[in-house]
mmCIF file of C-alpha atoms in Angstrom:
data_model
loop_
_atom_site.group_PDB
_atom_site.id
_atom_site.type_symbol
_atom_site.label_atom_id
_atom_site.label_comp_id
_atom_site.label_asym_id
_atom_site.label_seq_id
_atom_site.Cartn_x
_atom_site.Cartn_y
_atom_site.Cartn_z
ATOM 1 C CA MET A 1 -13.626 -9.146 20.499
ATOM 2 C CA GLU A 2 -11.666 -12.336 19.770
ATOM 3 C CA GLY A 3 -12.627 -12.184 16.099
ATOM 4 C CA GLN A 4 -11.261 -8.663 15.923
ATOM 5 C CA GLN A 5 -7.927 -9.791 17.399
ATOM 6 C CA GLU A 6 -7.701 -12.649 14.894
ATOM 7 C CA GLN A 7 -8.434 -10.224 12.077
ATOM 8 C CA GLN A 8 -5.616 -7.943 13.211
ATOM 9 C CA ASN A 9 -3.189 -10.846 13.360
ATOM 10 C CA LYS A 10 -4.108 -11.920 9.832
ATOM 11 C CA ALA A 11 -3.832 -8.437 8.374
ATOM 12 C CA ARG A 12 -0.603 -7.890 6.495
ATOM 13 C CA VAL A 13 -1.289 -4.210 5.866
ATOM 14 C CA VAL A 14 0.754 -1.820 7.972
ATOM 15 C CA THR A 15 -0.923 1.452 8.961
ATOM 16 C CA VAL A 16 1.634 4.253 8.833
ATOM 17 C CA ASP A 17 1.009 6.591 11.757
ATOM 18 C CA SER A 18 3.865 9.097 11.511
ATOM 19 C CA VAL A 19 6.285 10.625 9.030
ATOM 20 C CA GLU A 20 9.084 8.837 10.897
ATOM 21 C CA SER A 21 7.448 5.439 10.467
ATOM 22 C CA TRP A 22 6.838 6.203 6.750
ATOM 23 C CA ASP A 23 10.524 7.052 6.316
ATOM 24 C CA SER A 24 11.557 3.937 8.242
ATOM 25 C CA TYR A 25 9.345 1.504 6.256
ATOM 26 C CA PHE A 26 10.235 3.183 2.962
ATOM 27 C CA THR A 27 14.000 3.091 3.636
ATOM 28 C CA ARG A 28 14.014 -0.446 5.013
ATOM 29 C CA ALA A 29 11.971 -1.852 2.111
ATOM 30 C CA THR A 30 14.074 0.026 -0.446
ATOM 31 C CA ASN A 31 17.337 -1.237 1.078
ATOM 32 C CA GLN A 32 16.017 -4.816 1.108
ATOM 33 C CA GLY A 33 14.741 -4.601 -2.473
ATOM 34 C CA CYS A 34 11.192 -5.167 -1.247
ATOM 35 C CA PRO A 35 8.414 -3.751 -3.461
ATOM 36 C CA ILE A 36 5.886 -1.474 -1.735
ATOM 37 C CA VAL A 37 2.182 -0.926 -2.433
ATOM 38 C CA VAL A 38 0.661 2.080 -0.662
ATOM 39 C CA HIS A 39 -3.043 2.848 -0.237
ATOM 40 C CA PHE A 40 -3.575 6.558 0.401
ATOM 41 C CA THR A 41 -6.947 6.862 2.072
ATOM 42 C CA ALA A 42 -9.176 9.151 4.147
ATOM 43 C CA SER A 43 -11.774 8.187 6.733
ATOM 44 C CA TRP A 44 -14.380 10.463 5.103
ATOM 45 C CA CYS A 45 -13.857 8.973 1.620
ATOM 46 C CA MET A 46 -16.290 6.070 1.282
ATOM 47 C CA PRO A 47 -14.665 4.545 -1.850
ATOM 48 C CA SER A 48 -11.349 4.529 0.051
ATOM 49 C CA VAL A 49 -12.882 2.921 3.131
ATOM 50 C CA ALA A 50 -14.637 0.357 0.925
ATOM 51 C CA MET A 51 -11.247 -0.667 -0.545
ATOM 52 C CA ASN A 52 -9.728 -1.565 2.858
ATOM 53 C CA PRO A 53 -10.908 -5.224 2.997
ATOM 54 C CA PHE A 54 -9.850 -5.745 -0.628
ATOM 55 C CA PHE A 55 -6.433 -4.210 0.084
ATOM 56 C CA GLU A 56 -5.972 -6.533 3.081
ATOM 57 C CA GLU A 57 -6.946 -9.500 0.920
ATOM 58 C CA LEU A 58 -4.344 -8.471 -1.665
ATOM 59 C CA ALA A 59 -1.701 -8.125 1.044
ATOM 60 C CA SER A 60 -2.245 -11.719 2.165
ATOM 61 C CA SER A 61 -1.798 -12.859 -1.462
ATOM 62 C CA TYR A 62 1.617 -11.224 -1.878
ATOM 63 C CA PRO A 63 3.820 -12.028 1.131
ATOM 64 C CA ASP A 64 6.960 -10.577 -0.506
ATOM 65 C CA VAL A 65 5.425 -7.118 -0.903
ATOM 66 C CA LEU A 66 5.101 -4.471 1.816
ATOM 67 C CA PHE A 67 1.536 -3.118 1.934
ATOM 68 C CA LEU A 68 1.128 0.257 3.654
ATOM 69 C CA THR A 69 -1.935 2.383 4.384
ATOM 70 C CA VAL A 70 -1.590 6.138 4.821
ATOM 71 C CA ASP A 71 -4.423 8.387 6.017
ATOM 72 C CA VAL A 72 -3.878 11.634 4.119
ATOM 73 C CA ASP A 73 -5.460 13.740 6.863
ATOM 74 C CA GLU A 74 -3.136 12.320 9.514
ATOM 75 C CA LEU A 75 -0.016 12.403 7.342
ATOM 76 C CA LYS A 76 -0.425 15.423 5.057
ATOM 77 C CA GLU A 77 3.363 15.721 4.688
ATOM 78 C CA VAL A 78 3.664 12.216 3.214
ATOM 79 C CA ALA A 79 0.656 12.751 0.932
ATOM 80 C CA THR A 80 2.162 16.020 -0.317
ATOM 81 C CA ARG A 81 5.595 14.469 -0.774
ATOM 82 C CA MET A 82 4.078 11.654 -2.872
ATOM 83 C CA GLU A 83 1.865 14.126 -4.809
ATOM 84 C CA ILE A 84 -1.449 12.583 -3.757
ATOM 85 C CA LYS A 85 -4.374 14.661 -5.027
ATOM 86 C CA ALA A 86 -7.373 12.307 -4.684
ATOM 87 C CA MET A 87 -8.470 9.263 -2.727
ATOM 88 C CA PRO A 88 -8.136 6.429 -2.979
ATOM 89 C CA THR A 89 -4.705 6.486 -4.631
ATOM 90 C CA PHE A 90 -2.524 3.395 -4.881
ATOM 91 C CA LEU A 91 1.213 3.768 -5.428
ATOM 92 C CA LEU A 92 3.512 0.957 -6.465
ATOM 93 C CA LEU A 93 7.116 1.645 -5.462
ATOM 94 C CA ARG A 94 10.347 -0.204 -6.170
ATOM 95 C CA ASN A 95 13.915 0.782 -5.270
ATOM 96 C CA GLY A 96 12.673 4.049 -3.808
ATOM 97 C CA ALA A 97 10.906 5.135 -6.992
ATOM 98 C CA GLN A 98 7.283 5.198 -8.104
ATOM 99 C CA VAL A 99 6.630 2.544 -10.736
ATOM 100 C CA ASP A 100 2.856 2.963 -11.071
ATOM 101 C CA LYS A 101 -0.006 5.050 -9.703
ATOM 102 C CA LEU A 102 -3.706 4.262 -9.782
ATOM 103 C CA VAL A 103 -6.358 6.728 -8.656
ATOM 104 C CA GLY A 104 -9.838 5.469 -7.823
ATOM 105 C CA ALA A 105 -11.545 2.409 -6.381
ATOM 106 C CA ASN A 106 -11.161 -0.149 -9.161
ATOM 107 C CA PRO A 107 -10.396 -3.553 -7.579
ATOM 108 C CA GLU A 108 -9.884 -5.457 -10.842
ATOM 109 C CA GLU A 109 -7.439 -2.887 -12.229
ATOM 110 C CA ILE A 110 -5.547 -2.648 -8.929
ATOM 111 C CA LYS A 111 -5.157 -6.433 -8.791
ATOM 112 C CA LYS A 112 -4.024 -6.549 -12.430
ATOM 113 C CA ARG A 113 -1.427 -3.804 -11.875
ATOM 114 C CA ILE A 114 -0.120 -5.388 -8.666
ATOM 115 C CA ASP A 115 0.135 -8.788 -10.422
ATOM 116 C CA SER A 116 2.171 -7.196 -13.197
ATOM 117 C CA PHE A 117 4.243 -5.198 -10.696
ATOM 118 C CA VAL A 118 5.070 -8.300 -8.632
ATOM 119 C CA GLN A 119 5.977 -10.317 -11.747
ATOM 120 C CA SER A 120 8.335 -7.568 -12.924
ATOM 121 C CA SER A 121 9.872 -7.383 -9.423
ATOM 122 C CA ARG A 122 11.034 -10.951 -9.553
ATOM 123 C CA VAL A 123 14.476 -11.285 -11.078
ATOM 124 C CA TYR A 124 15.279 -14.509 -12.828
ATOM 125 C CA VAL A 125 18.928 -15.364 -13.340
ATOM 126 C CA ALA A 126 19.610 -17.699 -16.271
#
């Protein structure tokens, strides 16, 4: 039980449990200029479930990015709004707009795209 509690404390992935919380996280991150990475998942989709530990690992590597998980069966409205057709789908959002979308469980490609996304999010002033 203690190990489970520690795991929850370490996890930087936020599970979105309502349309209201989606709107709140999305608006707050957009207003603060914080990039967002969203994992659209389903409990019955084994490739999606298999990506959860990897997604949590990524989240701990990028402290300046908001990592969200959305279960498409629980939040159909959000999945429809974001045009999610298959699981897993990973969306990369900046300033309220979709920058990239990756469908499928491909850890190397997801990491590469997030690396690129985070690098392009950083603004350097000369």
